[in-house]
Amino acid sequence: MSLHSTPKIITIKDIAQKFKCSPSTVSRALNNHPLINIETRNTIQEYARRMGYQKNSVSLSLLNKSTKIIGVILPNISHFHEAAMVNGLQSVLQPLGYLVNICITNESQILEKEYVDRLLSNRVDAIFMSVSQETYDSKDHSHLEQVLKRNIPLVFIDREYDHFSAFGVTINDYQGAYRATQHLIEVGCKRIAHLRGPKGLTVAEQRYKGYIDCLNDHHLPVDKALITETNFNIESGLKPTQYLLNLKDRPDGIFGVNDQVCFGALKVIKEYKLNVPTDIALVGFDNSPIAEYFQPPLTSVKRQSKQIGTEAARLFIESLTSGSSSVSPQNCVLDSELIVRDSSRRS
Amino acid sequence: MSLHSTPKIITIKDIAQKFKCSPSTVSRALNNHPLINIETRNTIQEYARRMGYQKNSVSLSLLNKSTKIIGVILPNISHFHEAAMVNGLQSVLQPLGYLVNICITNESQILEKEYVDRLLSNRVDAIFMSVSQETYDSKDHSHLEQVLKRNIPLVFIDREYDHFSAFGVTINDYQGAYRATQHLIEVGCKRIAHLRGPKGLTVAEQRYKGYIDCLNDHHLPVDKALITETNFNIESGLKPTQYLLNLKDRPDGIFGVNDQVCFGALKVIKEYKLNVPTDIALVGFDNSPIAEYFQPPLTSVKRQSKQIGTEAARLFIESLTSGSSSVSPQNCVLDSELIVRDSSRRS
């Protein structure tokens, strides 16, 4: 057996020749048409299966409008959050007969464009998309315009995209960050640092804004020295935390843009022989399954990750059932919830 | 704007009418044919872009043999390991112009069959697959036979599939588990428990076998009471660990089928006020990025997750360049490596 050799694709014509009948008889037999008697149907189907006959749904999809394929474009699948979103999408769409194709851009706009192009060529029924960092940076969204021109439903998931009018389902990152910061104030923190996410990314900006506004509303000074950047990964929390702990006037609370950077921070804080939460209280974002297994268990803002997927799928299905009557684009914002654990419990 | 309305797809014919020329002129202009002068080409291309014209690569793919699309079928994308494998595949295939479509089966054979069917219909160039639990259980692999009959390269990744002769890239799970158990013996453990994975899944069986053989080789008795089942998830490590710690003669070492169940075990061991590693030494499998951030940091068997992807991609590319000459199916087994940390360091 070889991994790859000259393909011999068996066609309806080949089967027709074999059985000395017309191609349309074969086609009917393969599609269980009642006009063809059951025995003939079985014989032809069995032969087709044995010979590796493959219905050509590519050409069929040119005739039918719906391919029942959904494209999902994500920047990465490294964390629990993305897997949960996909799970939410599939839980609604699979029972309706849709198959879900996932494409990973690694934050590259070139790849994002290629995937959009390919999904459109394959005539997917909808595209669910979490926009790449490079698309945010470039402000070029010609590829997204192509999707709308083709009247393919486009739903932004997880990351809002302001420059563009389309449907979206996101988390209320601003409110979550505000609540996390407020909680740190409530447990007595006076100098609250922020391990922020990459500049320009809406998720990171919204959480940053929630943090800043909360400090202002509570008349706490915003000290730029206490704000330092990470890239969401666990390692990227190490150096910024070292920097914070080396400050002459070090923070007594840290709000991290996600749980990962907090896990990194926790390691550094322990190395400095400081106590969490008495010396430094710590709050993350995501409520990843592992957060409660850390020592101390990490307080975190819970994102409704799976619900992003189910809501986005629901928006799409609703638009189908409401027919071609125009539905205004809307951004559905899901609430986030603070889960308090020992990393910030001071009582 | 509406999320979904009657699609108006502009065709080459429409463009030809607009410019009062033949469809073939338009086609040539869109494909940068030198026979068409550059100004006309630019005008037609600009108009096509503005009107949302989309090349129909679906019908093109019927003419060309290669679609430059690769299908990847995975049971889940919940952990770092799967993301790393996909990353490995993409790192080799994307520079060569391949796009990667990921499909998630959630261990369901029905979904696995549908995805295989759809990928074949879309005439993908290859399928990389990690077989679902249900396919293992049912021993029905008719859908995999369809792939080979169509001469589409099929490469098993991560999970071996013995019932079937095809290419594969897996980790040496047996050797990794053997080494993990041996390490526990070397640090002085006499009663080594195993939090095993689901029965019937090769990965779990191989690790179980490595554990058993190592005990036998070192003349330690195999005590069935010390072997208990998990499903790879963090929560599934909780109850089995409670059971082990409640035994009259409790274990002094635990080898977990992956890091996740060990994180669960660690929580329980702490609740029982026992010390890791002095009371119970703990070794996991995966070396997930988070393992070294736990307290104590977890000893773990490192899987070459990304390399599974790069090796599998390399096998596929090699089979293409070696043409149609038959290459025997081979299973490439990557070595695993024990990373010792404080959870098992007794000195």
Coordinates of N, CA and C in Angstrom, one line a residue, chain B residues 152-308:
Chain B
I152 N -6.3 8.8 -1.0 CA -6.0 10.0 -0.2 C -5.0 9.6 0.9
P153 N -3.9 10.2 1.0 CA -2.9 9.9 2.1 C -3.6 10.1 3.4
L154 N -3.5 9.0 4.3 CA -4.1 9.1 5.6 C -2.9 8.9 6.6
V155 N -2.8 9.8 7.5 CA -1.8 9.7 8.5 C -2.4 9.7 9.9
F156 N -2.2 8.7 10.7 CA -2.7 8.7 12.1 C -1.7 9.5 12.9
I157 N -2.3 10.4 13.7 CA -1.4 11.2 14.6 C -1.8 11.0 16.0
D158 N -0.8 10.9 16.9 CA -1.0 10.9 18.3 C -1.5 9.5 18.8
R159 N -2.6 9.0 18.2 CA -3.2 7.7 18.6 C -2.9 6.7 17.5
E160 N -2.3 5.6 17.9 CA -2.0 4.5 17.0 C -3.4 3.8 16.7
Y161 N -3.5 3.2 15.5 CA -4.7 2.4 15.2 C -4.2 1.1 14.6
D162 N -4.2 0.1 15.5 CA -3.6 -1.2 15.1 C -4.3 -1.9 14.1
H163 N -5.7 -1.7 14.0 CA -6.5 -2.5 13.1 C -6.4 -2.2 11.7
F164 N -5.4 -1.4 11.4 CA -5.4 -0.7 10.1 C -4.0 -0.4 9.6
S165 N -3.7 -0.7 8.4 CA -2.4 -0.5 7.9 C -2.3 0.9 7.3
A166 N -1.7 1.9 8.0 CA -1.5 3.2 7.4 C -0.3 3.9 8.1
F167 N 0.0 5.1 7.6 CA 1.1 5.8 8.2 C 0.7 6.4 9.6
G168 N 1.6 6.5 10.5 CA 1.3 7.1 11.8 C 2.4 7.7 12.4
V169 N 2.2 8.7 13.3 CA 3.2 9.3 14.1 C 2.7 9.4 15.5
T170 N 3.3 8.6 16.4 CA 2.9 8.6 17.8 C 4.0 8.8 18.7
I171 N 3.7 8.9 20.0 CA 4.7 9.1 21.0 C 4.9 7.7 21.6
N172 N 6.2 7.5 22.1 CA 6.4 6.2 22.7 C 5.9 6.3 24.1
D173 N 4.6 6.0 24.2 CA 3.9 6.1 25.5 C 4.4 5.0 26.5
Y174 N 4.6 3.8 25.9 CA 5.0 2.7 26.7 C 6.3 3.0 27.4
Q175 N 7.3 3.5 26.6 CA 8.6 3.8 27.2 C 8.5 5.0 28.2
G176 N 7.7 6.0 27.9 CA 7.5 7.1 28.8 C 7.0 6.6 30.2
A177 N 6.0 5.8 30.1 CA 5.3 5.3 31.3 C 6.3 4.4 32.1
Y178 N 7.0 3.6 31.4 CA 8.0 2.7 32.0 C 9.0 3.5 32.8
R179 N 9.5 4.6 32.1 CA 10.5 5.4 32.7 C 10.0 6.2 34.0
A180 N 8.7 6.6 33.9 CA 8.1 7.3 35.0 C 8.0 6.4 36.2
T181 N 7.6 5.2 36.0 CA 7.4 4.2 37.0 C 8.8 3.9 37.6
Q182 N 9.8 3.7 36.7 CA 11.1 3.3 37.2 C 11.7 4.4 38.1
H183 N 11.4 5.7 37.7 CA 11.9 6.8 38.5 C 11.3 6.8 39.9
L184 N 10.0 6.5 40.0 CA 9.3 6.4 41.3 C 10.0 5.2 42.1
I185 N 10.3 4.1 41.5 CA 11.0 3.0 42.2 C 12.4 3.5 42.7
E186 N 13.1 4.3 41.8 CA 14.4 4.7 42.1 C 14.4 5.7 43.3
V187 N 13.3 6.5 43.5 CA 13.3 7.4 44.6 C 12.8 6.7 45.9
G188 N 12.5 5.4 45.8 CA 12.2 4.6 47.0 C 10.8 4.2 47.2
C189 N 9.9 4.5 46.2 CA 8.5 4.1 46.4 C 8.4 2.5 46.3
K190 N 7.5 2.0 47.1 CA 7.3 0.6 47.2 C 5.9 0.2 46.7
R191 N 4.9 1.1 47.0 CA 3.5 0.9 46.6 C 3.1 2.0 45.6
I192 N 3.3 1.7 44.3 CA 3.0 2.8 43.3 C 1.7 2.6 42.7
A193 N 0.8 3.6 42.8 CA -0.5 3.5 42.2 C -0.5 4.1 40.8
H194 N -1.5 3.7 40.1 CA -1.6 4.3 38.7 C -3.0 4.9 38.5
L195 N -3.1 6.2 38.2 CA -4.4 6.8 37.8 C -4.4 6.6 36.3
R196 N -5.1 5.5 35.8 CA -5.0 5.2 34.4 C -6.0 5.9 33.5
G197 N -5.8 5.9 32.2 CA -6.8 6.5 31.3 C -7.9 5.5 30.9
P198 N -8.9 5.9 30.1 CA -10.0 5.1 29.7 C -9.5 3.8 29.1
K199 N -10.2 2.7 29.4 CA -9.8 1.4 28.8 C -10.1 1.4 27.3
G200 N -9.2 0.7 26.6 CA -9.5 0.5 25.2 C -8.8 1.6 24.3
L201 N -8.5 2.7 24.9 CA -7.7 3.8 24.2 C -6.3 3.4 24.2
T202 N -5.6 3.4 23.0 CA -4.3 2.9 22.9 C -3.3 3.7 23.8
V203 N -3.5 5.0 23.8 CA -2.6 5.9 24.6 C -2.7 5.4 26.1
A204 N -3.9 5.2 26.6 CA -4.0 4.7 28.0 C -3.5 3.3 28.2
E205 N -3.7 2.4 27.2 CA -3.3 1.0 27.4 C -1.8 0.9 27.3
Q206 N -1.1 1.7 26.5 CA 0.3 1.7 26.4 C 1.0 2.2 27.7
R207 N 0.4 3.2 28.3 CA 0.9 3.7 29.5 C 0.7 2.7 30.6
Y208 N -0.4 2.1 30.6 CA -0.7 1.1 31.6 C 0.3 -0.1 31.5
K209 N 0.5 -0.5 30.3 CA 1.4 -1.6 30.1 C 2.9 -1.2 30.5
G210 N 3.3 0.0 30.2 CA 4.6 0.4 30.6 C 4.8 0.4 32.2
Y211 N 3.7 0.8 32.8 CA 3.7 0.8 34.3 C 3.8 -0.7 34.8
I212 N 2.9 -1.6 34.3 CA 2.9 -2.9 34.7 C 4.2 -3.6 34.5
D213 N 4.7 -3.5 33.2 CA 6.0 -4.2 32.9 C 7.1 -3.7 33.8
C214 N 7.2 -2.4 34.1 CA 8.2 -1.9 34.9 C 8.2 -2.5 36.3
L215 N 7.0 -2.6 36.9 CA 6.8 -3.2 38.2 C 7.3 -4.6 38.2
N216 N 6.9 -5.4 37.2 CA 7.3 -6.8 37.0 C 8.8 -6.9 36.9
D217 N 9.4 -6.1 36.0 CA 10.8 -6.2 35.8 C 11.6 -5.9 37.1
H218 N 11.0 -5.1 38.0 CA 11.7 -4.7 39.2 C 11.2 -5.6 40.4
H219 N 10.5 -6.7 40.1 CA 10.0 -7.6 41.1 C 9.2 -7.0 42.1
L220 N 8.4 -5.9 41.8 CA 7.4 -5.4 42.7 C 6.1 -6.0 42.4
P221 N 5.3 -6.3 43.4 CA 4.0 -6.9 43.1 C 3.0 -5.9 42.5
V222 N 2.2 -6.4 41.5 CA 1.2 -5.6 40.9 C -0.1 -5.7 41.8
D223 N -0.5 -4.6 42.4 CA -1.7 -4.7 43.3 C -2.8 -4.0 42.6
K224 N -3.8 -4.7 42.1 CA -4.9 -4.2 41.3 C -5.7 -3.1 42.1
A225 N -5.6 -3.2 43.4 CA -6.3 -2.2 44.2 C -5.7 -0.8 44.0
L226 N -4.5 -0.8 43.5 CA -3.8 0.5 43.4 C -4.0 1.1 41.9
I227 N -4.8 0.5 41.1 CA -5.0 0.9 39.8 C -6.4 1.4 39.6
T228 N -6.6 2.6 39.3 CA -8.0 3.2 39.2 C -8.1 4.1 38.0
E229 N -9.3 4.2 37.5 CA -9.5 4.8 36.1 C -10.0 6.3 36.2
T230 N -9.4 7.1 35.3 CA -9.8 8.5 35.1 C -10.2 8.7 33.6
N231 N -10.6 9.9 33.3 CA -10.9 10.2 31.9 C -10.1 11.3 31.3
F232 N -8.9 11.5 31.9 CA -7.9 12.5 31.5 C -8.2 13.9 32.0
N233 N -9.5 14.2 32.5 CA -9.8 15.5 33.0 C -9.4 15.7 34.4
I234 N -9.2 17.0 34.8 CA -8.6 17.3 36.1 C -9.6 16.8 37.2
E235 N -10.9 17.0 37.0 CA -11.9 16.5 38.0 C -11.8 15.0 38.2
S236 N -11.5 14.3 37.1 CA -11.6 12.9 37.1 C -10.4 12.3 38.0
G237 N -9.5 13.2 38.4 CA -8.4 12.7 39.3 C -8.8 12.8 40.8
L238 N -9.9 13.4 41.1 CA -10.2 13.7 42.5 C -10.7 12.4 43.2
K239 N -11.8 11.8 42.8 CA -12.4 10.7 43.5 C -11.4 9.5 43.5
P240 N -10.8 9.1 42.4 CA -9.8 8.0 42.5 C -8.7 8.3 43.5
T241 N -8.3 9.5 43.6 CA -7.2 9.8 44.6 C -7.7 9.6 46.0
Q242 N -8.9 10.1 46.2 CA -9.6 9.9 47.6 C -9.6 8.5 47.9
Y243 N -10.1 7.7 46.9 CA -10.1 6.2 47.1 C -8.8 5.7 47.5
L244 N -7.7 6.1 46.8 CA -6.4 5.6 47.1 C -5.9 5.9 48.5
L245 N -6.2 7.2 48.9 CA -5.7 7.7 50.2 C -6.5 7.0 51.3
N246 N -7.7 6.6 51.0 CA -8.5 5.9 52.0 C -8.2 4.4 52.2
L247 N -7.3 3.9 51.3 CA -6.9 2.5 51.5 C -6.2 2.3 52.8
K248 N -6.4 1.1 53.4 CA -5.6 0.8 54.6 C -4.1 0.9 54.4
D249 N -3.7 0.4 53.3 CA -2.3 0.4 53.0 C -2.2 1.3 51.7
R250 N -2.1 2.7 52.0 CA -2.1 3.6 50.9 C -0.8 3.7 50.1
P251 N -0.9 4.2 48.9 CA 0.3 4.2 48.1 C 1.3 5.2 48.6
D252 N 2.6 5.0 48.2 CA 3.6 6.1 48.5 C 4.2 6.7 47.2
G253 N 3.5 6.4 46.1 CA 3.8 7.0 44.8 C 2.7 6.9 43.9
I254 N 2.4 7.9 43.0 CA 1.3 7.8 42.1 C 1.9 8.2 40.7
F255 N 1.6 7.3 39.7 CA 1.9 7.7 38.3 C 0.6 8.0 37.7
G256 N 0.4 9.3 37.2 CA -0.9 9.7 36.5 C -0.8 9.6 35.0
V257 N -1.9 9.2 34.4 CA -1.9 9.0 32.9 C -1.6 10.4 32.2
N258 N -1.9 11.5 32.8 CA -1.5 12.8 32.3 C -1.4 13.8 33.4
D259 N -0.9 15.0 33.1 CA -0.7 16.0 34.1 C -2.0 16.4 34.8
Q260 N -3.1 16.5 34.0 CA -4.4 17.0 34.5 C -4.8 16.2 35.7
V261 N -4.8 14.9 35.6 CA -5.3 14.0 36.7 C -4.4 14.2 37.9
C262 N -3.1 14.5 37.7 CA -2.1 14.7 38.8 C -2.4 16.0 39.5
F263 N -2.9 17.1 38.8 CA -3.3 18.3 39.4 C -4.4 18.1 40.3
G264 N -5.4 17.3 39.9 CA -6.5 16.9 40.7 C -6.0 16.1 41.9
A265 N -5.1 15.2 41.7 CA -4.6 14.3 42.8 C -3.9 15.2 43.8
L266 N -3.1 16.2 43.3 CA -2.3 17.1 44.2 C -3.2 17.8 45.2
K267 N -4.4 18.2 44.7 CA -5.3 19.0 45.5 C -5.8 18.1 46.7
V268 N -6.2 16.8 46.3 CA -6.7 15.9 47.3 C -5.6 15.5 48.3
I269 N -4.4 15.3 47.8 CA -3.3 14.9 48.8 C -3.1 16.0 49.8
K270 N -3.2 17.3 49.3 CA -3.0 18.4 50.3 C -4.2 18.5 51.3
E271 N -5.4 18.2 50.8 CA -6.5 18.1 51.7 C -6.3 17.1 52.8
Y272 N -5.6 16.0 52.4 CA -5.4 14.9 53.4 C -4.2 15.3 54.3
K273 N -3.6 16.5 54.1 CA -2.5 17.0 54.9 C -1.3 16.0 54.7
L274 N -1.1 15.5 53.5 CA 0.0 14.6 53.2 C 1.0 15.5 52.4
N275 N 2.3 15.1 52.5 CA 3.3 15.9 51.8 C 3.7 15.2 50.5
V276 N 3.8 16.1 49.5 CA 4.4 15.6 48.2 C 5.8 16.3 48.1
P277 N 6.9 15.5 48.0 CA 7.0 14.1 47.6 C 7.2 13.1 48.8
T278 N 7.4 13.6 50.0 CA 7.9 12.7 51.1 C 6.9 11.6 51.4
D279 N 5.6 12.0 51.6 CA 4.6 10.9 51.8 C 4.2 10.2 50.5
I280 N 4.0 11.0 49.5 CA 3.6 10.4 48.2 C 4.3 11.2 47.1
A281 N 5.1 10.5 46.3 CA 5.7 11.1 45.1 C 4.8 11.0 43.9
L282 N 4.8 12.0 43.1 CA 3.8 12.2 42.0 C 4.5 12.4 40.7
V283 N 4.1 11.6 39.7 CA 4.6 11.8 38.3 C 3.5 11.8 37.3
G284 N 3.5 12.9 36.4 CA 2.5 13.0 35.4 C 3.0 12.7 34.0
F285 N 2.2 13.0 33.0 CA 2.6 12.7 31.6 C 2.0 13.9 30.8
D286 N 2.9 14.5 30.0 CA 2.5 15.6 29.0 C 3.5 16.7 29.1
N287 N 4.0 16.9 30.4 CA 4.8 18.1 30.6 C 4.1 19.4 30.1
S288 N 2.9 19.6 30.4 CA 2.2 20.8 30.0 C 2.8 22.0 30.6
P289 N 2.7 23.1 29.9 CA 3.4 24.3 30.2 C 3.2 24.7 31.7
I290 N 2.0 24.3 32.2 CA 1.7 24.8 33.6 C 2.3 23.9 34.7
A291 N 2.9 22.7 34.3 CA 3.4 21.7 35.3 C 4.4 22.3 36.2
E292 N 5.3 23.2 35.6 CA 6.3 23.7 36.5 C 5.9 24.8 37.4
Y293 N 4.6 25.3 37.2 CA 4.1 26.4 38.0 C 3.3 25.9 39.2
F294 N 3.1 24.6 39.3 CA 2.4 24.1 40.4 C 3.3 24.0 41.6
Q295 N 2.7 23.9 42.8 CA 3.5 23.8 44.1 C 3.2 22.4 44.7
P296 N 4.1 21.5 44.8 CA 5.4 21.5 44.2 C 5.3 21.3 42.6
P297 N 6.3 21.8 41.9 CA 6.3 21.6 40.5 C 6.3 20.1 40.1
L298 N 5.5 19.8 39.1 CA 5.2 18.4 38.8 C 6.2 17.7 37.9
T299 N 6.8 16.6 38.4 CA 7.6 15.8 37.5 C 6.7 15.2 36.4
S300 N 7.2 15.2 35.2 CA 6.3 14.8 34.1 C 7.0 14.2 32.9
V301 N 6.4 13.4 32.1 CA 7.0 12.8 30.9 C 6.6 13.8 29.8
K302 N 7.7 14.3 29.1 CA 7.5 15.3 28.1 C 7.1 14.6 26.7
R303 N 6.0 15.0 26.2 CA 5.7 14.5 24.8 C 6.2 15.5 23.8
Q304 N 6.6 15.0 22.7 CA 7.1 15.9 21.6 C 5.8 16.2 20.8
S305 N 4.9 17.0 21.4 CA 3.6 17.3 20.8 C 3.8 17.9 19.4
K306 N 4.5 19.0 19.4 CA 4.7 19.7 18.1 C 5.3 18.9 17.0
Q307 N 6.3 18.0 17.5 CA 7.0 17.2 16.6 C 6.1 16.1 15.9
I308 N 5.0 15.7 16.6 CA 4.1 14.8 16.0 C 3.5 15.4 14.7

